[in-house]
Structure formats: structure tokens, C-alpha cells
Amino acid sequence: MSTAVDTPPARAARAGAPTITHWDPEDTDFWERTGARTARRNLIYSVASEHIGFSVWSLWSVLVLFLGPEYHIDPAGKFTLTALPTALGAALRLPYTFAVARFGGRTWTVVSALLLLVPTSLAALILTPGVSYGTLLAVACVAGVGGGNFASSMANINSFYPHRLKGWALGINAGGGNLGVPAVQLLGLLVLATAGAGHPRLLPLLYIPLIVLAAVGAWRRMDNLPAALRGADRSLREVARDPYGWAVSTLYIGTFGSFIGFGFAFGQVLQVQFHDRFDTPVKAAALTFLGPLLGSLLRPVGGRLADRWGGALVTLVTFIAMGAGTAVVLAASRAGSLPLFLSGFIALFVLSGIGNGSTYKMIPAHYEGLVRTAVVAGADPVEAEAAGRRRTAALIGLAGAIGAFGGVLVNLAFRQSFLASHNGDAAYLAFLAAYLFCSALTWVVWLRPGARR
């Protein structure tokens, strides 16, 4: 074919400013000879950086458990502290996607990793009793830079893999990143159990050397594919005019918005709704990580199931099951049954993880179909394939940003529900309505007889 990516000159270039000039993963010979190995290497280091990004993004879901009476913050104020980084992370996902197109995946992975030093250093500096609530809000908001890493990482890895493996590759990349949520919660539990609730600054300090290692690893071992994403800003305008893009983004609010929103809020929900059972932060932290852990591990399963059965079908089944899980949580809340409440919530985490993988698979599958249609109509195959990859990356950024705002809505729903009635019942009813709506949308747009495939 063209220049091999793993020739000695290419390896030498990686120490400076490596750029792969030829990349055709749909060519089976190219893929088996050099492509798969190069893609796998980039995937590994992408996952490592994104994983730490997710941990920093969700850092305040753990830090709020350290904020005892001496900080003078009520439950509503703590839900605000977790909503702010969610919002900034969502807003940053679009510019982070463009950054991959502008600077290349390897370069931007290094930059985005180093940016994580800002929120961790600030949190380690200011977390002491007597700090103002406004300062806490500002520092918590800065942690949102970790949320942008997901979009840039997914857009980058999407360009490395052939269509037949995208569901698996994107699922592995996203699932490995999502594992950053339970990882930081487990580290928080370790700090609480050993040093105690009076030492919250230890948690962000633990991440500073890990951030540096991730940045160094990306600099030494990743590659740039800038040509694959040129014109991403134009592609974003194209997908934003396509109703398909907004439909997929709405589904992602239901799946990823639930995952990240519940991940940020679950510990607080346990402490407020079952305060007699979780009267210390350690007790809440001991259970907080379990749901995000299972949801993250099963995200690649959702991608693999979508590769086999189709993303729309898997997503529909997932939303129906999430509606049933929410009904269980609501019934448990009203009955005051902690075992049933935990079972329903963990099921929601698991299902949202599966739905994350299956929903994202629907994006490259859609543009793969458009590429085939364009080629049959006489379009140049190379240009059509490049356009399809750009639009896929653009929609990954758009859907990721919109979906992440679902996490903001989850935290705001809990905040208002507990303010109004001191329980989460109103929030659970809102979630149930949202899942029923997403189920209907999936059926109407993708699965009903005569729907556009």
C-alpha cells in the first residue's frame, strides 16, 4: 500500500513530532500487517489518559463526602458542587473534539493530561475548614477539564479502527475511561478508612504523579492522525443539521447522562435518603464505587452486542430495562427498603453502561451506511470514507457534550427533589419518564417498520 507506520523511520519520528501520513484500516492487508498493532498501542495509552481524566472529573463526587459540619454546606449545596464539574466537562467536549482535528490525537492527549494538574493542585491547596463556599464552587468547576478528555479520546480512537471493530474499540476506550469513576471512589474510601475525613487533600495529591505518567506515556508512545479529521468544524455543522445527530444525542443523555449523573450523586443520595444507615462517610463510600465499576466494565459488552445485533435494538432493550429498574428504585424509596434500593440502583448503573456502548456504536454505523450509499452513487471511495470518519468524529463530540449535560440534569433533579420533599421520589419519576421517552424515540426513529435505517 503506502508507507508502513512501524518502519524504523516512523519509530524514530515518534520521539519528535510523529504524524502518520497514510492510514487505511479498512484495507485488510494493511490492518493485519501494521494497522492493528499501531491502533492497539494508541488505544492503550488513550485509555490510560482518559481513565485519569474521568477520575479528576468525578473527584468532587468523593470530596463532598469529606465535607463535614465544619464546612457548613447543606445537601443541596453539595449537589451543586457535583453539578458544576459535570457542566463544564460537557461544555468542553466540543472544543476538545476540534483540538484533536487541529493538533492531532497524540499532541492533544498530552496537553489535556497536563491540564488535569490544575484542578488537582487547586483542590489539594484549598481544602481546609474555613474555606469559602464560593472558592469550593470555583475549584470544583475547574475539575470539569477531566470531562473533555472523553470526547477527544473517542474521536481519536474512532479514526484508528475499521468499521467492523468500532463498537468494540470505542467500548473498550470509553469503558476504560469510565473506570476512572469507581477508581477515584475506591481511592477516596482508602483515604477515609486510613487517614480519616479530616484529610481530603490526600486524594487529589495521589493523582498528581499519575497525571504526569499518563502525559509522558502519551508523548512517547502515541501517534497523530491529523489528516483523518481535517474539516471537523465543517462536519459538525453538517451533523448538527441532521436530525439523526440530535436523536442519537438525546439517547446519550439517557445512557451516559444517567451513568455520570448517578456516579456523581450516589454517595450523597445514600447519606441523605438513608442517613440512619450511612451516618459516616466511610459507610457511604464503601458502596458508592460498586455501581460505576459494573457499569464501566459492561460498556464494552454493550458495544460488542451492538456489533452483533445492531445498536438500536440493544439500546431499546436497555432503556426498557432502565425504566423497570427506576420503578424498583422508586418502590424501594417509598418502602424504605435499602437492599431493594441498592439492587435497583446497581441495575441502573449496569444498564446505563451497556446502553453507552450500544448508543455510540450507532454513530459510526450510520455514517458507514452513508458512505456505502455514496460510493454506489458514484462518489470517490477515499473521499467518501474520509468524510464519513470526519462526520463520525464530529457527532461523537456533539453527542458526548449533550449526553454529559444529562449528568447535570440528574444532579439538579436530585437537588430539587431533596429540597422539596427530603427524598428522591420526584427525581425517580422524572428519570422514569425520560427512559420511556427514549424508548419511544428509539423505536420511532430506528426500529419501527419503514424507519430510515
Short mmCIF file of C-alpha atoms in Angstrom, two decimals:
data_model
loop_
_atom_site.label_atom_id
_atom_site.label_comp_id
_atom_site.label_asym_id
_atom_site.label_seq_id
_atom_site.Cartn_x
_atom_site.Cartn_y
_atom_site.Cartn_z
CA MET A 1 0.00 0.00 0.00
CA SER A 2 1.73 3.14 1.23
CA THR A 3 4.25 3.99 3.92
CA ALA A 4 4.25 1.44 6.71
CA VAL A 5 3.61 3.03 10.03
CA ASP A 6 6.02 0.84 12.01
CA THR A 7 9.12 1.22 9.89
CA PRO A 8 12.28 2.37 11.74
CA PRO A 9 11.90 5.96 10.47
CA ALA A 10 8.35 6.09 11.87
CA ARG A 11 9.55 4.90 15.27
CA ALA A 12 12.31 7.44 15.30
CA ALA A 13 9.88 10.18 14.38
CA ARG A 14 7.72 9.36 17.38
CA ALA A 15 10.29 10.92 19.68
CA GLY A 16 9.76 14.25 17.92
CA ALA A 17 6.51 15.10 16.15
CA PRO A 18 5.10 11.81 14.80
CA THR A 19 2.44 12.00 12.15
CA ILE A 20 1.14 9.01 10.22
CA THR A 21 0.61 10.14 6.65
CA HIS A 22 -1.16 7.01 5.42
CA TRP A 23 -3.89 5.23 7.35
CA ASP A 24 -6.42 2.82 5.83
CA PRO A 25 -7.79 0.41 8.46
CA GLU A 26 -10.46 -0.84 6.05
CA ASP A 27 -7.67 -2.40 3.94
CA THR A 28 -7.38 -5.89 5.42
CA ASP A 29 -3.74 -6.40 4.41
CA PHE A 30 -2.71 -3.04 5.84
CA TRP A 31 -4.63 -3.73 9.04
CA GLU A 32 -3.12 -7.17 9.61
CA ARG A 33 0.40 -6.07 8.68
CA THR A 34 0.78 -2.88 10.74
CA GLY A 35 -2.54 -1.20 11.43
CA ALA A 36 -3.88 -3.39 14.25
CA ARG A 37 -0.66 -3.15 16.26
CA THR A 38 -0.45 0.63 15.92
CA ALA A 39 -4.14 1.10 16.74
CA ARG A 40 -3.85 -1.13 19.81
CA ARG A 41 -0.87 0.83 21.13
CA ASN A 42 -2.70 4.14 20.74
CA LEU A 43 -5.81 2.66 22.35
CA ILE A 44 -3.88 1.56 25.44
CA TYR A 45 -2.37 4.99 26.11
CA SER A 46 -5.60 6.74 25.22
CA VAL A 47 -7.46 4.65 27.79
CA ALA A 48 -4.85 5.44 30.46
CA SER A 49 -5.15 9.19 29.96
CA GLU A 50 -8.94 9.17 29.67
CA HIS A 51 -9.19 7.00 32.79
CA ILE A 52 -7.36 9.61 34.86
CA GLY A 53 -9.43 12.35 33.23
CA PHE A 54 -12.63 10.66 34.41
CA SER A 55 -11.17 10.31 37.91
CA VAL A 56 -10.40 14.03 38.08
CA TRP A 57 -13.80 14.87 36.61
CA SER A 58 -15.58 12.86 39.30
CA LEU A 59 -13.16 13.88 42.08
CA TRP A 60 -15.77 16.02 43.81
CA SER A 61 -18.27 13.18 43.99
CA VAL A 62 -15.86 11.82 46.63
CA LEU A 63 -14.57 15.05 48.14
CA VAL A 64 -18.09 16.10 49.16
CA LEU A 65 -18.14 13.08 51.48
CA PHE A 66 -15.23 14.68 53.38
CA LEU A 67 -17.06 17.97 53.85
CA GLY A 68 -18.45 17.58 57.35
CA PRO A 69 -20.30 20.10 59.54
CA GLU A 70 -17.17 22.26 59.88
CA TYR A 71 -17.57 23.24 56.20
CA HIS A 72 -21.18 24.45 56.77
CA ILE A 73 -22.60 23.05 53.50
CA ASP A 74 -26.08 21.53 53.33
CA PRO A 75 -27.03 18.60 50.99
CA ALA A 76 -28.34 20.98 48.30
CA GLY A 77 -25.01 22.80 48.31
CA LYS A 78 -23.15 19.52 47.87
CA PHE A 79 -25.28 18.55 44.87
CA THR A 80 -24.32 21.91 43.34
CA LEU A 81 -20.64 21.12 43.92
CA THR A 82 -21.00 17.93 41.88
CA ALA A 83 -23.17 19.52 39.18
CA LEU A 84 -20.65 22.23 38.27
CA PRO A 85 -17.78 19.99 37.07
CA THR A 86 -20.31 17.93 35.16
CA ALA A 87 -21.48 21.05 33.34
CA LEU A 88 -18.02 22.32 32.46
CA GLY A 89 -16.93 18.86 31.31
CA ALA A 90 -19.93 18.71 29.00
CA ALA A 91 -19.23 22.17 27.57
CA LEU A 92 -15.58 21.33 26.90
CA ARG A 93 -16.30 18.20 24.87
CA LEU A 94 -16.89 20.04 21.59
CA PRO A 95 -13.68 22.13 21.68
CA TYR A 96 -11.75 19.05 22.78
CA THR A 97 -13.01 17.20 19.70
CA PHE A 98 -11.83 20.08 17.49
CA ALA A 99 -8.48 20.05 19.28
CA VAL A 100 -7.83 16.52 18.02
CA ALA A 101 -8.53 17.71 14.49
CA ARG A 102 -6.30 20.75 14.92
CA PHE A 103 -3.32 19.34 16.81
CA GLY A 104 -3.52 15.55 16.40
CA GLY A 105 -4.53 12.87 18.87
CA ARG A 106 -1.15 12.31 20.46
CA THR A 107 -0.39 16.00 20.92
CA TRP A 108 -3.78 16.81 22.42
CA THR A 109 -3.70 13.77 24.72
CA VAL A 110 -0.50 15.13 26.25
CA VAL A 111 -1.91 18.66 26.62
CA SER A 112 -5.25 17.52 28.03
CA ALA A 113 -3.50 15.24 30.52
CA LEU A 114 -1.27 18.04 31.79
CA LEU A 115 -4.31 20.30 32.21
CA LEU A 116 -5.53 17.87 34.88
CA LEU A 117 -2.77 19.16 37.14
CA VAL A 118 -4.73 22.40 37.60
CA PRO A 119 -7.85 21.07 39.38
CA THR A 120 -5.91 18.50 41.43
CA SER A 121 -3.34 21.06 42.61
CA LEU A 122 -6.03 23.61 43.47
CA ALA A 123 -8.09 21.06 45.41
CA ALA A 124 -5.01 19.97 47.38
CA LEU A 125 -4.28 23.61 48.17
CA ILE A 126 -7.66 24.93 49.33
CA LEU A 127 -9.44 22.01 51.03
CA THR A 128 -9.38 23.08 54.66
CA PRO A 129 -12.18 24.04 57.08
CA GLY A 130 -12.99 27.72 56.80
CA VAL A 131 -12.60 27.90 53.02
CA SER A 132 -15.44 29.86 51.46
CA TYR A 133 -18.20 28.10 49.57
CA GLY A 134 -17.55 30.30 46.55
CA THR A 135 -13.93 29.10 46.43
CA LEU A 136 -15.10 25.48 46.62
CA LEU A 137 -17.52 26.09 43.75
CA ALA A 138 -14.79 27.61 41.57
CA VAL A 139 -12.29 24.81 42.22
CA ALA A 140 -14.93 22.11 41.75
CA CYS A 141 -15.92 23.65 38.44
CA VAL A 142 -12.31 23.54 37.16
CA ALA A 143 -12.36 19.75 37.62
CA GLY A 144 -14.61 19.72 34.56
CA VAL A 145 -11.49 19.72 32.35
CA GLY A 146 -11.36 15.99 33.02
CA GLY A 147 -14.70 15.54 31.27
CA GLY A 148 -13.43 16.93 27.99
CA ASN A 149 -10.86 14.14 27.65
CA PHE A 150 -13.56 11.65 26.73
CA ALA A 151 -14.61 13.40 23.53
CA SER A 152 -11.09 13.93 22.23
CA SER A 153 -10.10 10.37 23.07
CA MET A 154 -13.16 8.84 21.40
CA ALA A 155 -12.78 10.98 18.26
CA ASN A 156 -9.13 9.99 18.02
CA ILE A 157 -9.62 6.24 18.54
CA ASN A 158 -12.57 6.21 16.14
CA SER A 159 -10.15 7.13 13.34
CA PHE A 160 -7.77 4.29 14.14
CA TYR A 161 -10.21 1.36 13.83
CA PRO A 162 -12.14 -0.21 10.92
CA HIS A 163 -15.93 -0.08 10.94
CA ARG A 164 -16.31 -3.74 11.84
CA LEU A 165 -14.42 -3.19 15.12
CA LYS A 166 -15.63 0.26 16.11
CA GLY A 167 -18.23 -0.96 18.60
CA TRP A 168 -15.62 -2.99 20.44
CA ALA A 169 -12.83 -0.38 20.22
CA LEU A 170 -15.00 2.56 21.29
CA GLY A 171 -16.49 0.43 24.05
CA ILE A 172 -13.03 -0.50 25.39
CA ASN A 173 -11.85 3.10 25.16
CA ALA A 174 -14.93 4.52 26.86
CA GLY A 175 -15.22 1.69 29.39
CA GLY A 176 -11.60 2.05 30.44
CA GLY A 177 -12.15 5.77 30.84
CA ASN A 178 -15.40 5.28 32.76
CA LEU A 179 -13.50 3.08 35.22
CA GLY A 180 -11.91 6.30 36.45
CA VAL A 181 -15.17 6.98 38.35
CA PRO A 182 -15.05 3.89 40.62
CA ALA A 183 -11.25 4.17 40.82
CA VAL A 184 -11.34 7.61 42.44
CA GLN A 185 -14.17 6.46 44.69
CA LEU A 186 -12.12 3.46 45.85
CA LEU A 187 -9.11 5.70 46.49
CA GLY A 188 -11.40 8.05 48.42
CA LEU A 189 -12.59 5.11 50.52
CA LEU A 190 -8.95 4.19 51.19
CA VAL A 191 -8.15 7.72 52.37
CA LEU A 192 -11.29 7.85 54.53
CA ALA A 193 -10.55 4.47 56.10
CA THR A 194 -6.89 5.17 56.81
CA ALA A 195 -6.30 8.91 57.23
CA GLY A 196 -9.87 9.88 58.07
CA ALA A 197 -12.32 12.50 56.87
CA GLY A 198 -10.06 15.29 58.08
CA HIS A 199 -7.55 14.76 55.26
CA PRO A 200 -9.36 15.32 51.93
CA ARG A 201 -6.27 16.87 50.33
CA LEU A 202 -4.55 13.49 50.19
CA LEU A 203 -6.91 12.32 47.43
CA PRO A 204 -6.03 14.93 44.76
CA LEU A 205 -2.36 14.67 45.75
CA LEU A 206 -2.41 10.96 44.85
CA TYR A 207 -3.35 11.84 41.27
CA ILE A 208 -0.57 14.33 40.51
CA PRO A 209 2.16 11.72 39.76
CA LEU A 210 -0.35 9.58 37.82
CA ILE A 211 -1.20 12.56 35.60
CA VAL A 212 2.47 13.14 34.84
CA LEU A 213 2.99 9.45 33.98
CA ALA A 214 -0.02 9.48 31.63
CA ALA A 215 1.28 12.55 29.81
CA VAL A 216 4.77 11.08 29.41
CA GLY A 217 3.36 7.78 28.15
CA ALA A 218 1.19 9.53 25.56
CA TRP A 219 4.13 11.67 24.40
CA ARG A 220 6.40 8.66 23.91
CA ARG A 221 4.00 6.06 22.51
CA MET A 222 1.05 7.65 20.70
CA ASP A 223 0.71 8.91 17.11
CA ASN A 224 -1.06 11.77 15.34
CA LEU A 225 -3.65 11.27 12.60
CA PRO A 226 -4.46 14.92 11.78
CA ALA A 227 -5.41 14.29 8.16
CA ALA A 228 -8.19 11.94 9.18
CA LEU A 229 -10.09 14.71 10.99
CA ARG A 230 -9.43 17.83 8.94
CA GLY A 231 -12.59 19.81 8.41
CA ALA A 232 -14.15 18.68 11.70
CA ASP A 233 -15.69 22.10 12.25
CA ARG A 234 -17.46 21.89 8.88
CA SER A 235 -18.51 18.32 9.69
CA LEU A 236 -20.01 19.47 12.98
CA ARG A 237 -22.21 21.95 11.14
CA GLU A 238 -23.30 19.13 8.83
CA VAL A 239 -24.22 16.71 11.62
CA ALA A 240 -25.90 19.48 13.61
CA ARG A 241 -28.29 19.99 10.66
CA ASP A 242 -29.08 16.27 10.54
CA PRO A 243 -31.99 15.19 12.80
CA TYR A 244 -30.21 11.86 13.22
CA GLY A 245 -27.45 13.57 15.20
CA TRP A 246 -29.90 15.11 17.63
CA ALA A 247 -31.78 11.84 18.03
CA VAL A 248 -28.59 9.96 18.95
CA SER A 249 -27.54 12.77 21.28
CA THR A 250 -30.89 12.56 23.06
CA LEU A 251 -30.39 8.83 23.62
CA TYR A 252 -26.95 9.53 25.01
CA ILE A 253 -28.46 11.89 27.56
CA GLY A 254 -30.42 8.88 28.81
CA THR A 255 -27.47 6.48 28.91
CA PHE A 256 -24.29 8.41 29.66
CA GLY A 257 -26.13 11.22 31.44
CA SER A 258 -27.53 8.60 33.81
CA PHE A 259 -24.16 6.93 34.33
CA ILE A 260 -22.18 10.05 35.13
CA GLY A 261 -25.02 11.77 36.99
CA PHE A 262 -25.66 8.75 39.23
CA GLY A 263 -21.92 8.27 39.68
CA PHE A 264 -21.56 11.82 40.99
CA ALA A 265 -24.68 11.75 43.16
CA PHE A 266 -25.00 8.20 44.50
CA GLY A 267 -22.93 8.68 47.67
CA GLN A 268 -24.87 11.78 48.63
CA VAL A 269 -28.20 10.12 47.88
CA LEU A 270 -27.34 7.26 50.25
CA GLN A 271 -26.26 9.66 53.01
CA VAL A 272 -29.35 11.86 52.72
CA GLN A 273 -32.06 9.30 51.99
CA PHE A 274 -30.78 6.59 54.35
CA HIS A 275 -28.97 8.80 56.85
CA ASP A 276 -29.62 6.36 59.70
CA ARG A 277 -27.72 3.62 57.83
CA PHE A 278 -24.94 5.83 56.41
CA ASP A 279 -24.08 8.12 59.29
CA THR A 280 -20.35 8.23 58.40
CA PRO A 281 -18.65 8.99 55.06
CA VAL A 282 -16.84 5.64 55.12
CA LYS A 283 -20.11 3.71 55.09
CA ALA A 284 -21.37 5.60 52.04
CA ALA A 285 -18.02 5.40 50.22
CA ALA A 286 -17.90 1.64 50.79
CA LEU A 287 -20.85 1.21 48.39
CA THR A 288 -20.52 4.22 46.08
CA PHE A 289 -17.96 2.64 43.76
CA LEU A 290 -19.83 -0.59 43.01
CA GLY A 291 -22.37 0.73 40.51
CA PRO A 292 -19.91 2.79 38.42
CA LEU A 293 -17.48 -0.14 38.44
CA LEU A 294 -20.01 -2.57 36.97
CA GLY A 295 -21.34 0.00 34.50
CA SER A 296 -17.83 0.74 33.24
CA LEU A 297 -16.89 -2.92 32.86
CA LEU A 298 -20.04 -3.64 30.86
CA ARG A 299 -19.73 -0.73 28.44
CA PRO A 300 -17.59 -2.79 26.02
CA VAL A 301 -20.23 -5.51 26.28
CA GLY A 302 -22.80 -3.02 25.01
CA GLY A 303 -20.54 -2.22 22.07
CA ARG A 304 -19.97 -5.90 21.31
CA LEU A 305 -23.71 -6.69 21.50
CA ALA A 306 -24.35 -3.75 19.16
CA ASP A 307 -21.75 -5.08 16.71
CA ARG A 308 -23.76 -8.30 16.55
CA TRP A 309 -27.41 -7.29 16.98
CA GLY A 310 -27.42 -3.63 15.99
CA GLY A 311 -27.10 -0.61 18.23
CA ALA A 312 -30.75 0.42 18.04
CA LEU A 313 -32.15 -2.92 19.22
CA VAL A 314 -29.73 -3.20 22.13
CA THR A 315 -30.39 0.42 23.10
CA LEU A 316 -34.18 -0.07 23.04
CA VAL A 317 -34.00 -3.13 25.29
CA THR A 318 -31.65 -1.24 27.60
CA PHE A 319 -34.00 1.73 28.00
CA ILE A 320 -36.98 -0.51 28.69
CA ALA A 321 -34.95 -2.29 31.38
CA MET A 322 -33.79 1.05 32.82
CA GLY A 323 -37.42 2.09 33.15
CA ALA A 324 -38.10 -1.11 35.11
CA GLY A 325 -35.03 -0.51 37.28
CA THR A 326 -36.18 3.02 38.07
CA ALA A 327 -39.58 1.70 39.09
CA VAL A 328 -37.82 -0.66 41.52
CA VAL A 329 -35.79 2.25 42.96
CA LEU A 330 -38.94 4.34 43.40
CA ALA A 331 -40.79 1.50 45.12
CA ALA A 332 -37.79 0.87 47.39
CA SER A 333 -37.55 4.56 48.26
CA ARG A 334 -41.19 4.71 49.28
CA ALA A 335 -40.90 1.47 51.28
CA GLY A 336 -37.59 2.46 52.88
CA SER A 337 -36.01 -0.80 51.70
CA LEU A 338 -32.24 -0.34 51.43
CA PRO A 339 -31.48 -3.78 49.84
CA LEU A 340 -34.09 -3.22 47.12
CA PHE A 341 -32.90 0.36 46.63
CA LEU A 342 -29.29 -0.75 46.15
CA SER A 343 -30.31 -3.55 43.78
CA GLY A 344 -32.32 -1.20 41.60
CA PHE A 345 -29.62 1.46 41.50
CA ILE A 346 -26.85 -1.01 40.66
CA ALA A 347 -29.06 -2.35 37.86
CA LEU A 348 -29.35 1.22 36.52
CA PHE A 349 -25.57 1.58 36.52
CA VAL A 350 -25.13 -1.74 34.70
CA LEU A 351 -27.78 -0.93 32.11
CA SER A 352 -26.52 2.59 31.52
CA GLY A 353 -23.06 1.15 30.86
CA ILE A 354 -24.43 -1.28 28.29
CA GLY A 355 -26.51 1.49 26.72
CA ASN A 356 -23.47 3.76 26.48
CA GLY A 357 -21.69 1.19 24.33
CA SER A 358 -24.64 0.38 22.11
CA THR A 359 -25.62 4.03 21.56
CA TYR A 360 -22.13 5.05 20.49
CA LYS A 361 -21.99 2.17 18.05
CA MET A 362 -25.00 3.70 16.27
CA ILE A 363 -22.87 6.72 15.25
CA PRO A 364 -20.20 5.05 13.05
CA ALA A 365 -22.77 2.53 11.79
CA HIS A 366 -24.93 5.37 10.44
CA TYR A 367 -22.08 7.03 8.55
CA GLU A 368 -20.77 3.71 7.30
CA GLY A 369 -24.13 3.24 5.62
CA LEU A 370 -24.00 6.72 4.11
CA VAL A 371 -20.51 6.03 2.75
CA ARG A 372 -21.69 2.84 1.06
CA THR A 373 -24.65 4.69 -0.45
CA ALA A 374 -22.39 7.49 -1.74
CA VAL A 375 -19.94 5.02 -3.30
CA VAL A 376 -22.76 3.17 -5.07
CA ALA A 377 -23.96 6.53 -6.41
CA GLY A 378 -20.52 7.16 -7.92
CA ALA A 379 -18.62 9.08 -5.22
CA ASP A 380 -14.88 8.61 -4.83
CA PRO A 381 -14.42 5.86 -2.18
CA VAL A 382 -11.43 7.51 -0.50
CA GLU A 383 -13.13 10.90 -0.21
CA ALA A 384 -16.40 9.34 0.94
CA GLU A 385 -14.61 7.31 3.61
CA ALA A 386 -12.71 10.38 4.86
CA ALA A 387 -15.94 12.40 5.03
CA GLY A 388 -17.63 9.58 6.95
CA ARG A 389 -14.85 9.49 9.53
CA ARG A 390 -14.95 13.27 9.99
CA ARG A 391 -18.71 13.25 10.49
CA THR A 392 -18.47 10.33 12.89
CA ALA A 393 -15.87 12.18 14.97
CA ALA A 394 -17.98 15.35 14.91
CA LEU A 395 -21.10 13.54 16.09
CA ILE A 396 -19.11 11.73 18.78
CA GLY A 397 -18.15 15.16 20.11
CA LEU A 398 -21.67 16.56 19.83
CA ALA A 399 -23.37 13.53 21.39
CA GLY A 400 -20.74 13.35 24.13
CA ALA A 401 -21.27 17.00 25.05
CA ILE A 402 -25.06 16.82 25.03
CA GLY A 403 -25.07 13.47 26.83
CA ALA A 404 -22.83 14.77 29.59
CA PHE A 405 -25.32 17.56 30.28
CA GLY A 406 -27.65 14.75 31.28
CA GLY A 407 -25.42 14.32 34.33
CA VAL A 408 -26.08 17.94 35.23
CA LEU A 409 -29.82 17.33 34.95
CA VAL A 410 -29.56 14.27 37.20
CA ASN A 411 -27.80 16.24 39.95
CA LEU A 412 -30.21 19.17 39.63
CA ALA A 413 -33.18 16.78 39.77
CA PHE A 414 -31.85 15.25 43.00
CA ARG A 415 -31.13 18.70 44.43
CA GLN A 416 -34.66 19.97 43.84
CA SER A 417 -36.29 16.72 44.94
CA PHE A 418 -34.46 16.62 48.27
CA LEU A 419 -35.01 20.33 48.83
CA ALA A 420 -38.76 19.97 48.27
CA SER A 421 -39.53 16.66 49.96
CA HIS A 422 -36.33 15.36 51.62
CA ASN A 423 -36.37 12.28 49.37
CA GLY A 424 -35.59 11.48 45.76
CA ASP A 425 -39.04 10.29 44.67
CA ALA A 426 -39.74 13.21 42.35
CA ALA A 427 -36.35 12.72 40.69
CA TYR A 428 -37.03 8.99 40.16
CA LEU A 429 -40.35 9.79 38.50
CA ALA A 430 -38.57 12.21 36.17
CA PHE A 431 -35.98 9.56 35.28
CA LEU A 432 -38.73 7.02 34.56
CA ALA A 433 -40.44 9.45 32.19
CA ALA A 434 -37.13 10.15 30.45
CA TYR A 435 -36.41 6.44 29.86
CA LEU A 436 -39.89 5.86 28.47
CA PHE A 437 -39.39 8.79 26.11
CA CYS A 438 -36.01 7.45 24.95
CA SER A 439 -37.55 4.01 24.36
CA ALA A 440 -40.25 5.54 22.18
CA LEU A 441 -37.69 7.65 20.31
CA THR A 442 -35.52 4.61 19.57
CA TRP A 443 -38.49 2.72 18.21
CA VAL A 444 -39.84 5.54 16.07
CA VAL A 445 -36.54 6.64 14.53
CA TRP A 446 -34.77 3.29 14.08
CA LEU A 447 -36.89 0.19 14.58
CA ARG A 448 -40.48 0.74 13.51
CA PRO A 449 -41.44 -0.68 10.10
CA GLY A 450 -40.43 1.84 7.44
CA ALA A 451 -37.98 3.72 9.66
CA ARG A 452 -34.86 5.09 7.95
CA ARG A 453 -32.01 2.65 8.54
#
